[in-house]
Amino acid sequence: MRSALQWRMPDDPFVREKFTKERSAARRAIREYFKRFPNKRYQTEVESWRHLQSQDFEFTMKRLREPLADGG
């Protein structure tokens, strides 16, 4: 049975993953994410980020669920 909200909200083709890491670890994680999910095929991007008081960075990576067939 479909929920009341499902009929109003289209399926989002994007996956979002949130991370919290120290600055250098965050940079490494972002580079690795772009290697695993290249921008041309997955439209990968850092959707948002913020610097926390703990000196960590919280960031959200966004990419397509499935790669583009033509590679971009």
MMTF fields as JSON, N, C-alpha, C and O atoms, coordinates in Angstrom:
{
  "mmtfVersion": "1.0.0",
  "mmtfProducer": "UNKNOWN",
  "numBonds": 287,
  "numAtoms": 288,
  "numGroups": 72,
  "numChains": 1,
  "numModels": 1,
  "chainsPerModel": [1],
  "groupsPerChain": [72],
  "chainIdList": ["A"],
  "bondAtomList": [4, 2, 8, 6, 12, 10, 16, 14, 20, 18, 24, 22, 28, 26, 32, 30, 36, 34, 40, 38, 44, 42, 48, 46, 52, 50, 56, 54, 60, 58, 64, 62, 68, 66, 72, 70, 76, 74, 80, 78, 84, 82, 88, 86, 92, 90, 96, 94, 100, 98, 104, 102, 108, 106, 112, 110, 116, 114, 120, 118, 124, 122, 128, 126, 132, 130, 136, 134, 140, 138, 144, 142, 148, 146, 152, 150, 156, 154, 160, 158, 164, 162, 168, 166, 172, 170, 176, 174, 180, 178, 184, 182, 188, 186, 192, 190, 196, 194, 200, 198, 204, 202, 208, 206, 212, 210, 216, 214, 220, 218, 224, 222, 228, 226, 232, 230, 236, 234, 240, 238, 244, 242, 248, 246, 252, 250, 256, 254, 260, 258, 264, 262, 268, 266, 272, 270, 276, 274, 280, 278, 284, 282],
  "bondOrderList": [1, 1, 1, 1, 1, 1, 1, 1, 1, 1, 1, 1, 1, 1, 1, 1, 1, 1, 1, 1, 1, 1, 1, 1, 1, 1, 1, 1, 1, 1, 1, 1, 1, 1, 1, 1, 1, 1, 1, 1, 1, 1, 1, 1, 1, 1, 1, 1, 1, 1, 1, 1, 1, 1, 1, 1, 1, 1, 1, 1, 1, 1, 1, 1, 1, 1, 1, 1, 1, 1, 1],
  "groupList": [{"groupName": "MET", "atomNameList": ["N", "CA", "C", "O"], "elementList": ["N", "C", "C", "O"], "formalChargeList": [0, 0, 0, 0], "bondAtomList": [1, 0, 2, 1, 3, 2], "bondOrderList": [1, 1, 2], "singleLetterCode": "M", "chemCompType": "L-PEPTIDE LINKING"}, {"groupName": "ARG", "atomNameList": ["N", "CA", "C", "O"], "elementList": ["N", "C", "C", "O"], "formalChargeList": [0, 0, 0, 0], "bondAtomList": [1, 0, 2, 1, 3, 2], "bondOrderList": [1, 1, 2], "singleLetterCode": "R", "chemCompType": "L-PEPTIDE LINKING"}, {"groupName": "SER", "atomNameList": ["N", "CA", "C", "O"], "elementList": ["N", "C", "C", "O"], "formalChargeList": [0, 0, 0, 0], "bondAtomList": [1, 0, 2, 1, 3, 2], "bondOrderList": [1, 1, 2], "singleLetterCode": "S", "chemCompType": "L-PEPTIDE LINKING"}, {"groupName": "ALA", "atomNameList": ["N", "CA", "C", "O"], "elementList": ["N", "C", "C", "O"], "formalChargeList": [0, 0, 0, 0], "bondAtomList": [1, 0, 2, 1, 3, 2], "bondOrderList": [1, 1, 2], "singleLetterCode": "A", "chemCompType": "L-PEPTIDE LINKING"}, {"groupName": "LEU", "atomNameList": ["N", "CA", "C", "O"], "elementList": ["N", "C", "C", "O"], "formalChargeList": [0, 0, 0, 0], "bondAtomList": [1, 0, 2, 1, 3, 2], "bondOrderList": [1, 1, 2], "singleLetterCode": "L", "chemCompType": "L-PEPTIDE LINKING"}, {"groupName": "GLN", "atomNameList": ["N", "CA", "C", "O"], "elementList": ["N", "C", "C", "O"], "formalChargeList": [0, 0, 0, 0], "bondAtomList": [1, 0, 2, 1, 3, 2], "bondOrderList": [1, 1, 2], "singleLetterCode": "Q", "chemCompType": "L-PEPTIDE LINKING"}, {"groupName": "TRP", "atomNameList": ["N", "CA", "C", "O"], "elementList": ["N", "C", "C", "O"], "formalChargeList": [0, 0, 0, 0], "bondAtomList": [1, 0, 2, 1, 3, 2], "bondOrderList": [1, 1, 2], "singleLetterCode": "W", "chemCompType": "L-PEPTIDE LINKING"}, {"groupName": "PRO", "atomNameList": ["N", "CA", "C", "O"], "elementList": ["N", "C", "C", "O"], "formalChargeList": [0, 0, 0, 0], "bondAtomList": [1, 0, 2, 1, 3, 2], "bondOrderList": [1, 1, 2], "singleLetterCode": "P", "chemCompType": "L-PEPTIDE LINKING"}, {"groupName": "ASP", "atomNameList": ["N", "CA", "C", "O"], "elementList": ["N", "C", "C", "O"], "formalChargeList": [0, 0, 0, 0], "bondAtomList": [1, 0, 2, 1, 3, 2], "bondOrderList": [1, 1, 2], "singleLetterCode": "D", "chemCompType": "L-PEPTIDE LINKING"}, {"groupName": "PHE", "atomNameList": ["N", "CA", "C", "O"], "elementList": ["N", "C", "C", "O"], "formalChargeList": [0, 0, 0, 0], "bondAtomList": [1, 0, 2, 1, 3, 2], "bondOrderList": [1, 1, 2], "singleLetterCode": "F", "chemCompType": "L-PEPTIDE LINKING"}, {"groupName": "VAL", "atomNameList": ["N", "CA", "C", "O"], "elementList": ["N", "C", "C", "O"], "formalChargeList": [0, 0, 0, 0], "bondAtomList": [1, 0, 2, 1, 3, 2], "bondOrderList": [1, 1, 2], "singleLetterCode": "V", "chemCompType": "L-PEPTIDE LINKING"}, {"groupName": "GLU", "atomNameList": ["N", "CA", "C", "O"], "elementList": ["N", "C", "C", "O"], "formalChargeList": [0, 0, 0, 0], "bondAtomList": [1, 0, 2, 1, 3, 2], "bondOrderList": [1, 1, 2], "singleLetterCode": "E", "chemCompType": "L-PEPTIDE LINKING"}, {"groupName": "LYS", "atomNameList": ["N", "CA", "C", "O"], "elementList": ["N", "C", "C", "O"], "formalChargeList": [0, 0, 0, 0], "bondAtomList": [1, 0, 2, 1, 3, 2], "bondOrderList": [1, 1, 2], "singleLetterCode": "K", "chemCompType": "L-PEPTIDE LINKING"}, {"groupName": "THR", "atomNameList": ["N", "CA", "C", "O"], "elementList": ["N", "C", "C", "O"], "formalChargeList": [0, 0, 0, 0], "bondAtomList": [1, 0, 2, 1, 3, 2], "bondOrderList": [1, 1, 2], "singleLetterCode": "T", "chemCompType": "L-PEPTIDE LINKING"}, {"groupName": "ILE", "atomNameList": ["N", "CA", "C", "O"], "elementList": ["N", "C", "C", "O"], "formalChargeList": [0, 0, 0, 0], "bondAtomList": [1, 0, 2, 1, 3, 2], "bondOrderList": [1, 1, 2], "singleLetterCode": "I", "chemCompType": "L-PEPTIDE LINKING"}, {"groupName": "TYR", "atomNameList": ["N", "CA", "C", "O"], "elementList": ["N", "C", "C", "O"], "formalChargeList": [0, 0, 0, 0], "bondAtomList": [1, 0, 2, 1, 3, 2], "bondOrderList": [1, 1, 2], "singleLetterCode": "Y", "chemCompType": "L-PEPTIDE LINKING"}, {"groupName": "ASN", "atomNameList": ["N", "CA", "C", "O"], "elementList": ["N", "C", "C", "O"], "formalChargeList": [0, 0, 0, 0], "bondAtomList": [1, 0, 2, 1, 3, 2], "bondOrderList": [1, 1, 2], "singleLetterCode": "N", "chemCompType": "L-PEPTIDE LINKING"}, {"groupName": "HIS", "atomNameList": ["N", "CA", "C", "O"], "elementList": ["N", "C", "C", "O"], "formalChargeList": [0, 0, 0, 0], "bondAtomList": [1, 0, 2, 1, 3, 2], "bondOrderList": [1, 1, 2], "singleLetterCode": "H", "chemCompType": "L-PEPTIDE LINKING"}, {"groupName": "GLY", "atomNameList": ["N", "CA", "C", "O"], "elementList": ["N", "C", "C", "O"], "formalChargeList": [0, 0, 0, 0], "bondAtomList": [1, 0, 2, 1, 3, 2], "bondOrderList": [1, 1, 2], "singleLetterCode": "G", "chemCompType": "PEPTIDE LINKING"}],
  "groupTypeList": [0, 1, 2, 3, 4, 5, 6, 1, 0, 7, 8, 8, 7, 9, 10, 1, 11, 12, 9, 13, 12, 11, 1, 2, 3, 3, 1, 1, 3, 14, 1, 11, 15, 9, 12, 1, 9, 7, 16, 12, 1, 15, 5, 13, 11, 10, 11, 2, 6, 1, 17, 4, 5, 2, 5, 8, 9, 11, 9, 13, 0, 12, 1, 4, 1, 11, 7, 4, 3, 8, 18, 18],
  "groupIdList": [1, 2, 3, 4, 5, 6, 7, 8, 9, 10, 11, 12, 13, 14, 15, 16, 17, 18, 19, 20, 21, 22, 23, 24, 25, 26, 27, 28, 29, 30, 31, 32, 33, 34, 35, 36, 37, 38, 39, 40, 41, 42, 43, 44, 45, 46, 47, 48, 49, 50, 51, 52, 53, 54, 55, 56, 57, 58, 59, 60, 61, 62, 63, 64, 65, 66, 67, 68, 69, 70, 71, 72],
  "secStructList": [7, 7, 7, 6, 6, 6, 6, 6, 1, 7, 7, 7, 7, 3, 3, 3, 3, 3, 3, 3, 3, 3, 2, 2, 2, 2, 2, 2, 2, 2, 2, 2, 2, 2, 2, 2, 1, 7, 2, 2, 2, 2, 7, 7, 3, 3, 3, 3, 3, 3, 3, 7, 6, 6, 1, 3, 3, 3, 3, 3, 3, 3, 3, 3, 1, 1, 7, 7, 6, 6, 7, 7],
  "xCoordList": [0.842, 0.0, 0.889, 1.845, 0.58, 1.37, 1.0, -0.166, 1.99, 1.722, 1.105, 1.147, 0.546, -0.11, 0.858, 0.454, 2.127, 3.098, 3.693, 4.151, 3.699, 4.36, 3.769, 4.51, 2.496, 1.898, 2.25, 2.176, 2.629, 2.961, 4.452, 4.83, 5.288, 6.735, 7.305, 7.211, 7.889, 8.498, 9.731, 10.343, 10.086, 11.299, 12.505, 12.666, 13.338, 14.544, 15.62, 15.949, 16.18, 17.212, 18.562, 19.513, 18.651, 19.926, 20.013, 19.014, 21.226, 21.565, 22.346, 23.211, 22.053, 22.795, 23.386, 22.702, 24.667, 25.349, 26.007, 26.708, 25.766, 26.309, 27.503, 27.464, 28.562, 29.781, 30.184, 29.862, 30.879, 31.501, 32.929, 33.162, 33.885, 35.298, 36.173, 35.785, 37.353, 38.387, 38.821, 38.702, 39.319, 39.61, 40.369, 39.892, 41.515, 42.3, 41.588, 41.654, 40.916, 40.153, 38.967, 38.607, 38.366, 37.246, 37.717, 37.048, 38.855, 39.395, 39.696, 39.402, 40.279, 40.561, 39.266, 39.175, 38.271, 36.991, 36.306, 35.727, 36.372, 35.753, 36.471, 35.827, 37.807, 38.565, 38.203, 37.993, 38.132, 37.793, 36.377, 36.134, 35.456, 34.066, 33.994, 33.278, 34.747, 34.768, 35.437, 35.077, 36.394, 36.999, 35.987, 35.859, 35.27, 34.271, 33.086, 32.546, 32.682, 31.501, 31.867, 31.59, 32.491, 32.959, 31.819, 30.694, 32.142, 31.162, 30.452, 29.234, 31.178, 30.567, 29.529, 28.55, 29.726, 28.78, 27.695, 26.573, 28.002, 27.06, 26.611, 25.827, 27.083, 26.785, 27.074, 26.288, 28.191, 28.603, 28.934, 29.525, 28.543, 28.889, 28.839, 28.186, 29.553, 29.413, 28.191, 28.24, 27.106, 25.856, 25.879, 25.403, 26.433, 26.535, 27.671, 28.08, 28.175, 29.209, 29.175, 28.716, 29.678, 29.797, 30.908, 31.193, 31.514, 32.589, 31.967, 31.252, 32.233, 31.679, 32.632, 33.816, 32.137, 32.971, 34.08, 35.117, 33.86, 34.844, 36.021, 36.849, 36.112, 37.128, 36.866, 37.687, 35.741, 35.346, 34.523, 34.033, 34.388, 33.529, 32.416, 32.65, 31.216, 30.08, 29.744, 29.57, 29.653, 29.365, 28.448, 28.422, 27.704, 26.776, 27.194, 27.327, 27.402, 27.735, 26.459, 25.628, 26.314, 25.128, 25.585, 26.54, 24.89, 25.207, 23.963, 23.017, 23.974, 22.882, 22.913, 23.984, 21.753, 21.672, 22.312, 23.021, 22.06, 22.566, 23.391, 23.042, 24.483, 25.306, 24.555, 23.675, 24.923, 24.375, 24.861, 26.024, 24.018, 24.356, 25.447, 26.296, 25.431, 26.395, 27.64, 28.496, 27.745, 28.921, 28.948, 29.984, 27.842, 27.782, 27.579, 27.499],
  "yCoordList": [-1.18, 0.0, 1.247, 1.331, 2.189, 3.421, 4.388, 4.506, 5.067, 6.075, 7.313, 7.473, 8.169, 9.37, 10.308, 11.033, 10.312, 11.229, 10.707, 11.501, 9.411, 8.846, 9.355, 9.59, 9.524, 9.948, 11.389, 11.776, 12.195, 13.596, 13.814, 14.807, 12.903, 13.094, 12.173, 10.952, 12.728, 11.873, 11.178, 11.654, 10.062, 9.361, 10.238, 10.742, 10.411, 11.219, 10.36, 9.304, 10.768, 9.966, 10.064, 9.381, 10.919, 11.142, 10.43, 10.238, 10.046, 9.488, 10.57, 11.217, 10.767, 11.716, 10.978, 10.208, 11.223, 10.598, 11.7, 12.558, 11.659, 12.677, 12.097, 10.959, 12.896, 12.49, 13.572, 14.746, 13.176, 14.106, 13.622, 12.527, 14.462, 14.069, 15.292, 16.434, 15.012, 16.033, 16.515, 15.776, 17.738, 18.392, 17.514, 17.325, 16.979, 16.197, 14.896, 14.459, 14.277, 13.052, 13.367, 12.557, 14.53, 14.941, 15.132, 14.702, 15.771, 15.976, 14.649, 14.473, 13.72, 12.385, 11.662, 11.037, 11.751, 11.082, 11.643, 10.892, 12.947, 13.569, 13.139, 12.811, 13.14, 12.68, 11.235, 10.907, 10.379, 8.971, 8.825, 7.995, 9.618, 9.57, 9.927, 9.284, 10.963, 11.349, 10.285, 10.136, 9.546, 8.43, 7.307, 6.764, 6.967, 5.884, 6.256, 5.413, 7.516, 7.988, 9.241, 10.362, 9.045, 10.195, 11.147, 10.73, 12.428, 13.474, 13.304, 13.47, 12.981, 12.87, 11.754, 11.872, 10.688, 9.558, 9.647, 9.2, 10.216, 10.221, 11.619, 11.748, 12.651, 14.031, 14.275, 14.907, 13.771, 13.851, 15.288, 16.031, 15.666, 16.989, 16.995, 16.161, 17.966, 18.236, 19.146, 20.311, 18.606, 19.365, 20.456, 21.568, 20.131, 21.127, 20.738, 19.579, 21.727, 21.453, 22.558, 23.671, 22.221, 23.229, 22.823, 21.642, 23.824, 23.626, 23.566, 24.484, 22.5, 22.331, 22.897, 23.087, 23.164, 23.695, 22.724, 23.135, 21.454, 20.436, 20.364, 19.459, 21.281, 21.295, 20.249, 20.067, 19.567, 18.624, 19.361, 20.467, 18.715, 19.216, 18.208, 17.0, 18.715, 17.886, 18.229, 19.399, 17.212, 17.466, 16.389, 15.254, 16.776, 15.865, 15.715, 16.699, 14.471, 14.147, 13.732, 13.013, 14.19, 13.891, 13.272, 13.741, 12.206, 11.559, 10.855, 10.6, 10.546, 9.778, 8.343, 7.805, 7.733, 6.324, 5.413, 4.467, 5.701, 4.906, 5.811, 6.976, 5.288, 6.116, 6.453, 5.713, 7.573, 7.953, 6.958, 6.554, 6.566, 5.556, 6.023, 5.229, 7.306, 7.812, 8.405, 8.957, 8.295, 8.787, 10.286, 10.836, 10.965, 12.404, 13.097, 14.325],
  "zCoordList": [0.0, 0.0, 0.0, 0.772, -0.846, -0.954, 0.153, 0.532, 0.657, 1.689, 1.047, -0.173, 1.856, 1.354, 0.65, -0.26, 1.048, 0.443, -0.853, -1.674, -1.061, -2.236, -3.544, -4.498, -3.606, -4.872, -5.205, -6.371, -4.219, -4.443, -4.709, -5.329, -4.251, -4.365, -5.442, -5.313, -6.495, -7.516, -6.956, -6.0, -7.552, -7.128, -7.422, -8.533, -6.429, -6.57, -7.214, -6.673, -8.347, -8.996, -8.287, -8.667, -7.25, -6.577, -5.236, -4.544, -4.893, -3.587, -2.859, -3.45, -1.599, -0.783, 0.405, 1.079, 0.653, 1.786, 2.602, 2.066, 3.913, 4.811, 5.57, 6.038, 5.684, 6.37, 7.371, 7.187, 8.414, 9.355, 9.561, 10.071, 9.152, 9.226, 9.501, 9.254, 10.016, 10.21, 8.831, 7.854, 8.741, 7.459, 6.462, 5.343, 6.822, 5.857, 5.498, 4.349, 6.449, 6.166, 5.256, 4.402, 5.435, 4.589, 3.151, 2.211, 2.986, 1.632, 0.952, -0.23, 1.694, 1.138, 0.772, -0.284, 1.646, 1.407, 0.16, -0.626, -0.016, -1.192, -2.471, -3.467, -2.443, -3.621, -3.966, -5.134, -2.955, -3.176, -3.728, -4.605, -3.226, -3.689, -5.178, -5.946, -5.575, -6.986, -7.847, -9.014, -7.31, -8.048, -8.253, -9.35, -7.181, -7.264, -8.136, -8.853, -8.078, -8.798, -9.607, -9.179, -10.778, -11.572, -11.919, -12.195, -11.896, -12.135, -13.477, -13.548, -14.531, -15.86, -15.932, -16.669, -15.186, -15.239, -14.18, -14.417, -13.011, -11.882, -11.459, -10.518, -12.124, -11.747, -10.258, -9.551, -9.818, -8.412, -8.032, -8.815, -6.816, -6.302, -4.778, -4.149, -4.206, -2.777, -2.686, -3.081, -2.167, -2.143, -1.073, -1.3, 0.09, 1.158, 2.086, 2.14, 2.816, 3.818, 4.857, 4.599, 6.048, 7.106, 8.062, 8.259, 8.637, 9.597, 10.986, 11.385, 11.718, 13.061, 14.107, 13.826, 15.295, 16.373, 16.766, 17.287, 16.519, 16.894, 15.921, 16.032, 14.986, 13.932, 12.854, 11.955, 12.936, 11.895, 10.843, 11.069, 9.692, 8.635, 8.407, 8.373, 8.254, 7.903, 6.457, 6.115, 5.613, 4.211, 3.65, 4.124, 2.636, 1.974, 0.529, -0.198, 0.116, -1.264, -1.98, -1.424, -3.213, -4.013, -5.327, -5.946, -5.751, -7.024, -7.552, -6.806, -8.843, -9.427, -8.906, -8.624, -8.78, -8.358, -9.401, -9.057, -10.668, -11.765, -12.678, -12.868, -13.246, -14.128, -15.418, -15.858, -16.002, -17.303, -18.351, -18.319, -19.256, -20.245, -21.208, -21.612, -21.576, -22.537, -21.89, -22.581, -20.561, -19.873, -19.688, -19.316, -19.936, -19.706, -20.976, -21.003]
}
